[in-house]
Tab-separated table of C-alpha atoms in Angstrom:
chain	number	residue	atom	x	y	z
A	186	MET	CA	57.196	5.103	18.865
A	187	PRO	CA	54.513	4.749	16.039
A	188	VAL	CA	53.077	1.504	17.810
A	189	SER	CA	53.075	0.863	21.485
A	190	VAL	CA	51.249	-1.983	23.560
A	191	ALA	CA	50.740	-1.040	27.212
A	192	GLY	CA	53.300	1.730	26.596
A	193	ARG	CA	55.831	-0.593	25.479
A	194	PRO	CA	57.287	0.122	21.763
A	195	ILE	CA	56.685	-2.365	19.242
A	196	GLN	CA	58.980	-2.137	16.262
A	197	GLN	CA	58.297	-5.426	14.615
A	198	PRO	CA	55.826	-8.600	15.052
A	199	GLY	CA	58.726	-10.259	17.084
A	200	ALA	CA	58.411	-7.788	19.625
A	201	LEU	CA	55.059	-9.162	20.551
A	202	SER	CA	54.459	-11.927	22.782
A	203	GLU	CA	54.672	-15.639	21.476
A	204	LEU	CA	51.056	-15.719	21.860
A	205	GLY	CA	50.474	-12.486	20.318
A	206	ARG	CA	52.787	-13.033	17.252
A	207	LEU	CA	51.235	-16.270	16.595
A	208	SER	CA	47.678	-14.970	16.768
A	209	LEU	CA	48.557	-11.995	14.629
A	210	ALA	CA	49.828	-14.379	11.919
A	211	PHE	CA	46.239	-15.553	11.402
A	212	VAL	CA	45.095	-11.902	10.537
A	213	ASP	CA	45.512	-11.710	6.951
A	214	GLY	CA	48.044	-8.835	6.377
A	215	GLY	CA	48.319	-8.386	10.118
A	216	PRO	CA	52.128	-8.777	10.389
A	217	GLU	CA	52.547	-6.771	7.163
A	218	TRP	CA	50.619	-3.909	8.710
A	219	LEU	CA	52.508	-4.126	11.966
A	220	GLN	CA	55.791	-3.663	10.134
A	221	TRP	CA	54.548	-0.736	8.059
A	222	ALA	CA	52.990	0.943	11.100
A	223	ALA	CA	56.190	0.602	13.003
A	224	ALA	CA	58.304	1.903	10.147
A	225	THR	CA	56.051	4.983	9.599
A	226	PRO	CA	56.576	7.800	11.663
A	227	SER	CA	53.817	9.982	10.757
A	228	VAL	CA	51.272	7.473	12.386
A	229	ARG	CA	50.685	6.612	15.952
A	230	TYR	CA	48.963	3.568	17.676
A	231	ASP	CA	48.730	2.761	21.250
A	232	PHE	CA	46.966	-0.162	22.535
A	233	PRO	CA	46.425	-1.140	26.117
A	234	ASP	CA	47.228	-4.657	25.560
A	235	GLU	CA	47.859	-7.376	22.901
A	236	SER	CA	44.430	-8.737	22.666
A	237	THR	CA	43.117	-5.100	21.556
A	238	LEU	CA	45.825	-4.752	19.080
A	239	LEU	CA	44.954	-8.091	17.411
A	240	ALA	CA	40.880	-7.120	17.623
A	241	GLN	CA	41.631	-3.605	16.194
A	242	VAL	CA	44.156	-4.816	13.430
A	243	GLN	CA	41.558	-7.379	12.272
A	244	LEU	CA	38.633	-5.007	12.323
A	245	GLY	CA	40.725	-2.220	10.625
A	246	LEU	CA	42.111	-4.402	7.835
A	247	HIS	CA	38.802	-6.384	6.836
A	248	GLY	CA	35.985	-4.716	8.490
A	249	SER	CA	35.146	-7.736	10.490
A	250	PRO	CA	36.074	-8.902	13.871
A	251	LEU	CA	36.479	-12.565	12.785
A	252	ALA	CA	39.650	-13.876	11.040
A	253	LEU	CA	39.233	-16.396	8.335
A	254	LEU	CA	41.241	-19.696	8.120
A	255	PRO	CA	40.530	-20.908	4.799
A	256	ASN	CA	41.934	-24.176	5.051
A	257	LEU	CA	40.107	-25.219	8.089
A	258	ALA	CA	37.073	-23.274	6.846
A	259	LEU	CA	36.942	-21.507	10.263
A	260	MET	CA	36.029	-17.921	11.032
A	261	VAL	CA	37.113	-16.973	14.528
A	262	SER	CA	38.230	-13.925	16.431
A	263	PRO	CA	41.891	-13.462	16.790
A	264	ILE	CA	41.034	-12.789	20.390
A	265	LYS	CA	39.787	-16.493	20.645
A	266	LEU	CA	42.820	-17.740	19.145
A	267	MET	CA	44.950	-16.177	21.415
A	268	SER	CA	43.067	-17.677	24.335
A	269	LEU	CA	44.025	-21.190	23.138
A	270	GLY	CA	47.741	-21.252	24.173
A	271	HIS	CA	51.040	-21.689	22.366
A	272	THR	CA	50.685	-25.540	21.798
A	273	ASP	CA	47.243	-25.436	20.234
A	274	LEU	CA	47.971	-22.206	18.211
A	275	LEU	CA	51.006	-24.195	16.410
A	276	VAL	CA	48.781	-26.994	15.623
A	277	LEU	CA	46.224	-24.842	13.951
A	278	ALA	CA	49.092	-22.850	12.255
A	279	LYS	CA	50.556	-26.173	10.707
A	280	ALA	CA	47.018	-27.278	9.478
A	281	GLU	CA	46.428	-23.932	7.947
A	282	GLY	CA	49.563	-24.158	6.317
A	283	GLY	CA	48.483	-27.222	4.544
A	284	ASN	CA	49.793	-30.026	6.883
A	285	ASP	CA	47.005	-32.789	6.843
A	286	SER	CA	48.606	-35.610	8.314
A	287	PRO	CA	46.260	-37.854	10.393
A	288	LEU	CA	47.892	-37.117	13.692
A	289	LEU	CA	47.532	-33.408	13.115
A	290	SER	CA	43.849	-33.795	11.815
A	291	THR	CA	43.139	-35.664	15.126
A	292	GLN	CA	44.790	-32.642	17.188
A	293	VAL	CA	42.613	-30.126	15.230
A	294	THR	CA	39.473	-31.978	15.942
A	295	ARG	CA	40.157	-32.277	19.700
A	296	ILE	CA	40.936	-28.449	19.757
A	297	LEU	CA	37.748	-27.621	17.882
A	298	ASP	CA	35.719	-29.785	20.200
A	299	ASP	CA	37.517	-28.622	23.308
A	300	GLN	CA	37.207	-25.008	22.437
A	301	GLN	CA	33.571	-25.237	20.872
A	302	LEU	CA	34.600	-23.893	17.572
A	303	LEU	CA	32.444	-24.474	14.672
A	304	THR	CA	33.707	-24.786	10.904
A	305	GLN	CA	31.729	-23.816	7.745
A	306	VAL	CA	30.649	-27.540	7.665
A	307	ASP	CA	29.146	-27.155	11.145
A	308	LEU	CA	27.454	-23.937	10.778
A	309	MET	CA	25.824	-24.865	7.311
A	310	ALA	CA	24.453	-28.222	8.880
A	311	PRO	CA	21.217	-26.570	10.400
A	312	GLN	CA	19.988	-25.272	6.953
A	313	THR	CA	19.260	-28.897	5.660
A	314	TRP	CA	17.781	-30.022	8.996
A	315	LEU	CA	15.486	-26.811	9.214
A	316	LYS	CA	14.366	-27.778	5.674
A	317	ASP	CA	13.596	-31.228	6.780
A	318	LEU	CA	11.464	-29.791	9.492
A	319	GLY	CA	9.515	-27.555	6.882
A	320	VAL	CA	10.675	-24.213	8.525
A	321	ASP	CA	13.853	-23.155	6.611
A	322	GLY	CA	11.601	-20.239	4.818
A	323	ALA	CA	10.429	-18.715	8.212
A	324	PRO	CA	11.072	-15.239	8.302
A	325	VAL	CA	12.487	-15.546	12.016
A	326	LEU	CA	15.338	-17.672	10.676
A	327	GLN	CA	16.555	-15.424	7.488
A	328	ALA	CA	19.036	-13.010	9.149
A	329	ASN	CA	21.753	-14.936	11.037
A	330	ASP	CA	24.878	-13.633	12.635
A	331	LEU	CA	27.584	-15.956	14.012
A	332	GLY	CA	25.755	-16.093	17.493
A	333	ASP	CA	22.467	-17.084	15.903
A	334	ARG	CA	23.924	-19.899	13.775
A	335	ILE	CA	25.972	-21.175	16.860
A	336	ALA	CA	22.666	-21.476	18.496
A	337	LEU	CA	20.945	-23.281	16.066
A	338	VAL	CA	23.852	-25.980	15.678
A	339	ARG	CA	23.488	-26.182	19.590
A	340	LEU	CA	19.900	-26.798	18.972
A	341	MET	CA	20.370	-29.427	16.455
A	342	ARG	CA	22.637	-31.489	18.599
A	343	ASP	CA	20.678	-31.204	21.702
A	344	PRO	CA	19.682	-34.485	23.345
A	345	LEU	CA	15.999	-33.463	23.514
A	346	LEU	CA	15.679	-33.646	19.760
A	347	ALA	CA	15.008	-36.932	17.813
A	348	ALA	CA	17.684	-38.053	15.414
A	349	SER	CA	15.283	-38.448	12.274
A	350	VAL	CA	12.256	-36.726	10.858
A	351	GLY	CA	9.166	-38.981	9.978
A	352	SER	CA	9.261	-41.195	13.128
A	353	GLU	CA	6.843	-40.438	16.139
A	354	ALA	CA	9.742	-38.512	17.727
A	355	GLY	CA	10.441	-36.550	14.450
A	356	ASP	CA	6.770	-35.444	14.008
A	357	LEU	CA	7.003	-34.061	17.750
A	358	THR	CA	9.921	-32.208	16.568
A	359	GLN	CA	8.136	-30.752	13.488
A	360	GLU	CA	5.309	-29.982	15.952
A	361	ALA	CA	7.841	-28.066	18.080
A	362	ALA	CA	9.542	-26.315	15.119
A	363	THR	CA	6.185	-24.937	13.885
A	364	PHE	CA	5.340	-23.686	17.388
A	365	ALA	CA	8.682	-21.950	17.707
A	366	VAL	CA	8.581	-20.099	14.430
A	367	GLN	CA	5.183	-18.957	15.385
A	368	GLN	CA	6.591	-17.736	18.946
A	369	ALA	CA	10.023	-16.510	18.252
A	370	ARG	CA	11.297	-13.388	16.853
A	371	THR	CA	15.026	-14.143	16.854
A	372	PRO	CA	16.916	-17.373	15.863
A	373	GLN	CA	17.807	-17.899	19.507
A	374	GLU	CA	14.314	-17.739	20.529
A	375	PHE	CA	13.471	-20.114	18.021
A	376	ALA	CA	15.721	-22.445	19.623
A	377	ASP	CA	14.385	-21.950	22.926
A	378	TYR	CA	10.760	-22.425	22.132
A	379	LEU	CA	11.580	-25.572	20.279
A	380	ARG	CA	13.064	-26.838	23.200
A	381	PHE	CA	10.356	-25.661	25.450
A	382	TYR	CA	7.976	-27.497	23.724
A	383	LEU	CA	9.743	-30.667	23.668
A	384	ALA	CA	10.780	-30.473	27.182
A	385	LEU	CA	7.142	-29.861	28.137
A	386	VAL	CA	5.534	-32.655	26.029
A	387	THR	CA	8.051	-35.343	26.678
A	388	LYS	CA	7.129	-35.329	30.296
A	389	ALA	CA	5.288	-38.111	31.874
A	390	GLY	CA	1.875	-38.684	30.150
A	391	ALA	CA	2.184	-35.675	27.791
A	392	PRO	CA	3.237	-37.739	24.448
A	393	SER	CA	-0.201	-39.803	24.567
A	394	GLN	CA	-2.059	-36.547	23.827
A	395	GLY	CA	-2.858	-35.447	20.377
A	396	PRO	CA	-1.318	-32.612	18.441
A	397	SER	CA	-3.753	-29.981	19.258
A	398	GLN	CA	-4.014	-30.865	22.882
A	399	ARG	CA	-0.162	-30.563	23.103
A	400	LEU	CA	0.073	-27.479	21.148
A	401	ASP	CA	-3.041	-25.884	23.748
A	402	ARG	CA	-0.929	-27.122	26.695
A	403	VAL	CA	2.513	-25.620	25.549
A	404	THR	CA	0.745	-22.596	24.709
A	405	GLN	CA	-1.060	-22.077	27.944
A	406	ALA	CA	2.175	-22.808	30.040
A	407	MET	CA	4.089	-20.172	27.827
A	408	ARG	CA	1.439	-17.561	28.574
A	409	THR	CA	1.404	-18.529	32.347
A	410	LEU	CA	5.527	-18.345	32.829
A	411	LEU	CA	6.396	-15.270	30.611
A	412	PRO	CA	4.810	-12.795	32.653
A	413	LEU	CA	6.536	-14.075	35.654
A	414	PHE	CA	10.014	-13.418	34.474
A	415	PHE	CA	9.214	-9.790	33.700
A	416	GLY	CA	11.394	-8.996	36.951
A	417	ALA	CA	14.052	-11.397	36.219
A	418	LEU	CA	15.670	-9.772	33.154
A	419	ASP	CA	17.879	-7.462	35.177
A	420	CYS	CA	21.676	-8.215	35.259
A	421	PRO	CA	25.039	-6.800	36.184
A	422	GLN	CA	27.228	-5.411	33.532
A	423	VAL	CA	31.001	-4.874	33.195
A	424	SER	CA	33.393	-3.515	30.852
A	425	GLY	CA	35.774	-5.324	28.601
A	426	LEU	CA	36.595	-9.007	28.649
A	427	PRO	CA	36.860	-9.631	32.524
A	428	SER	CA	38.461	-12.590	34.407
A	429	PRO	CA	36.437	-15.250	36.175
A	430	GLU	CA	37.352	-13.412	39.560
A	431	GLU	CA	35.905	-9.961	38.164
A	432	VAL	CA	32.930	-11.779	36.850
A	433	GLY	CA	32.476	-13.229	40.429
A	434	ARG	CA	32.899	-9.779	42.056
A	435	ALA	CA	30.520	-8.113	39.860
A	436	VAL	CA	27.924	-10.855	40.675
A	437	ALA	CA	28.379	-10.630	44.414
A	438	ALA	CA	28.104	-6.945	44.318
A	439	TRP	CA	24.952	-7.285	42.402
A	440	LEU	CA	23.401	-9.893	44.857
A	441	SER	CA	24.392	-7.780	47.745
A	442	SER	CA	22.407	-4.725	46.550
A	443	GLY	CA	19.407	-7.150	46.916
A	444	LYS	CA	19.161	-7.736	43.137
A	445	GLN	CA	18.777	-11.056	41.117
A	446	VAL	CA	20.851	-12.031	38.049
A	447	GLY	CA	18.384	-12.619	35.544
A	448	PHE	CA	18.211	-14.257	32.029
A	449	SER	CA	19.113	-12.497	28.931
A	450	ARG	CA	15.551	-13.045	27.230
A	451	LEU	CA	12.287	-14.386	28.187
A	452	SER	CA	12.316	-17.373	26.306
A	453	GLU	CA	15.680	-18.512	27.860
A	454	ALA	CA	13.788	-18.204	31.386
A	455	VAL	CA	10.870	-20.273	30.463
A	456	LEU	CA	12.989	-22.923	28.809
A	457	GLN	CA	15.031	-23.406	31.928
A	458	VAL	CA	11.878	-23.669	34.222
A	459	ALA	CA	10.581	-26.330	31.729
A	460	LEU	CA	13.900	-28.194	31.792
A	461	ASN	CA	14.790	-28.114	35.429
A	462	THR	CA	11.591	-27.992	37.678
A	463	ARG	CA	8.496	-30.104	38.232
A	464	PHE	CA	6.595	-27.629	36.184
A	465	LEU	CA	3.816	-29.480	34.167
A	466	ASN	CA	0.632	-27.154	33.737
A	467	GLU	CA	0.665	-25.238	36.945
A	468	THR	CA	-0.996	-21.679	37.085
A	469	GLY	CA	-1.721	-18.861	39.428
A	470	THR	CA	-0.087	-18.893	42.832
A	471	ASP	CA	1.425	-22.530	42.228
A	472	ALA	CA	3.180	-21.444	39.105
A	473	ARG	CA	4.315	-18.129	40.640
A	474	GLN	CA	5.705	-19.973	43.775
A	475	LEU	CA	7.417	-22.432	41.452
A	476	VAL	CA	9.358	-19.754	39.772
A	477	GLU	CA	10.333	-17.934	42.995
A	478	VAL	CA	11.807	-21.111	44.561
A	479	TYR	CA	13.522	-21.622	41.179
A	480	LEU	CA	15.054	-18.170	40.803
A	481	ASN	CA	16.030	-18.006	44.711
A	482	ALA	CA	17.731	-21.416	44.431
A	483	ALA	CA	19.765	-19.883	41.283
A	484	GLN	CA	20.782	-16.891	43.283
A	485	GLY	CA	21.796	-18.899	46.374
A	486	LEU	CA	24.320	-20.926	44.227
A	487	LEU	CA	25.757	-17.851	42.608
A	488	GLY	CA	26.089	-16.413	45.929
A	489	ALA	CA	27.808	-19.441	47.493
A	490	VAL	CA	29.963	-20.723	44.872
A	491	LYS	CA	33.023	-18.912	43.249
A	492	ILE	CA	33.365	-18.443	39.721
A	493	ARG	CA	36.561	-20.273	38.651
A	494	ASN	CA	36.771	-20.637	34.778
A	495	GLY	CA	35.298	-19.279	31.740
A	496	LEU	CA	35.364	-20.463	27.945
A	497	LEU	CA	35.619	-17.510	25.583
A	498	GLY	CA	33.357	-17.540	22.489
A	499	GLN	CA	34.275	-18.086	19.125
A	500	ASP	CA	33.485	-14.358	18.620
A	501	GLY	CA	36.114	-13.464	21.035
A	502	SER	CA	33.613	-11.237	22.784
A	503	THR	CA	31.193	-13.271	24.760
A	504	CYS	CA	32.067	-15.970	27.447
A	505	VAL	CA	30.331	-18.808	29.322
A	506	PHE	CA	31.259	-19.292	32.965
A	507	ASP	CA	30.629	-22.601	34.797
A	508	VAL	CA	29.380	-22.546	38.436
A	509	GLN	CA	28.874	-25.823	40.421
A	510	SER	CA	28.240	-26.979	44.011
A	511	SER	CA	28.054	-30.603	44.853
A	512	ASP	CA	24.490	-30.883	43.632
A	513	GLN	CA	23.821	-27.947	41.463
A	514	GLN	CA	25.360	-26.226	38.391
A	515	ALA	CA	24.653	-23.072	36.555
A	516	GLU	CA	26.217	-21.252	33.457
A	517	LEU	CA	26.693	-17.429	33.257
A	518	GLN	CA	26.726	-15.831	30.021
A	519	LEU	CA	28.827	-12.801	29.334
A	520	SER	CA	27.367	-10.899	26.370
A	521	ALA	CA	29.285	-8.809	23.762
A	522	ASN	CA	28.274	-5.693	25.754
A	523	GLY	CA	29.351	-6.898	29.115
A	524	ILE	CA	26.054	-8.056	30.563
A	525	ILE	CA	26.303	-11.101	32.773
A	526	SER	CA	23.157	-13.199	32.570
A	527	LEU	CA	21.997	-16.712	34.051
A	528	ARG	CA	22.057	-19.096	30.852
A	529	GLU	CA	21.167	-22.464	32.848
A	530	PHE	CA	20.548	-23.454	36.365
A	531	GLY	CA	19.437	-26.904	37.526
A	532	LEU	CA	20.789	-30.095	39.407
A	533	LEU	CA	24.083	-31.516	38.839
A	534	ASN	CA	23.977	-34.211	36.081
A	535	ALA	CA	19.976	-34.028	36.280
A	536	ALA	CA	17.990	-36.233	34.117
A	537	LYS	CA	16.474	-34.186	31.149
A	538	PRO	CA	13.088	-35.093	29.583
A	539	ALA	CA	13.604	-38.434	27.740
A	540	PRO	CA	12.581	-39.100	23.981
A	541	VAL	CA	8.674	-40.018	23.684
A	542	SER	CA	9.716	-43.709	23.654
A	543	ASP	CA	10.699	-43.582	27.300
A	544	PRO	CA	8.848	-40.568	28.895
A	545	SER	CA	9.672	-39.512	32.447
A	546	THR	CA	9.507	-36.383	34.636
A	547	THR	CA	12.622	-34.032	35.033
A	548	GLU	CA	14.328	-33.774	38.178
A	549	SER	CA	13.401	-30.752	40.207
A	550	THR	CA	15.141	-28.026	41.693
A	551	SER	CA	12.127	-26.677	43.529
């Protein structure tokens, strides 16, 4: 029994489940390796499940956890592919095989959108945008892994950002980008700080200030908020890829021990306060109380609502879980090393800061 999955002998690719077989076909050389391994008595490979087999074959053959689908210009984990389901996998297989019919192309677009899968075209788009903002050469933006590049695409598509550079709104975005490259130490922090700047300056009254006034105000707000979240970075941790129910149990056990589910980084925490509370320029006790109320409200939601679904990331190792009540919503992020952190929290369908042409104050959770 050279190859086994969960103790079951695998003598050929056809012995895998339909999902496993279809997913393995996207790994270049994957089916051929399995045939070789199954026919070679001198080797032995035992996998606890098919997703582990997919991951290890991909990594072993290519030294990367991501499979390349060249016709679709898509790099994606085979584990993510396996999560798509039989029907969607067949669509991608046909497209990758060269079928470019309009109907199939529409189906592919729907799958990519629903699953938040980004192609090479998507991932390259921020380069031109960052160049237009004048920050493409910033050291913090030079070394990007897939997670960083996805964060930049998400940033570029954020409703907070103006559509064009050169207008009043575009000038604000350039201001925000300059601030972000000064404060950030990773591309994901860059995305946080750029949004943080815009979230604050687009609140009522702020756009009428001059650039130096805006910079001073945002810098002071950042310095006020960052230390208030030093105690909000602890998070529960799990092994492997847990189900929503397992994530829910881990969060419940964490909360019952008197701990709070924190954020993955400080910049993410201060951004959420800027987006989802009435914070403008409070300091001292006022700022501290606002943050405490915000964090307590987040923990209250996590403790009261079951986690029912999650979306596996393109890398096959991260996942986002939605939590909603009648009036609040949160997102929990599962990192590649199993840490469960709070990514977003605010009012359900809350209004975000409007563009400078129509400034308004955000809804508050505190």
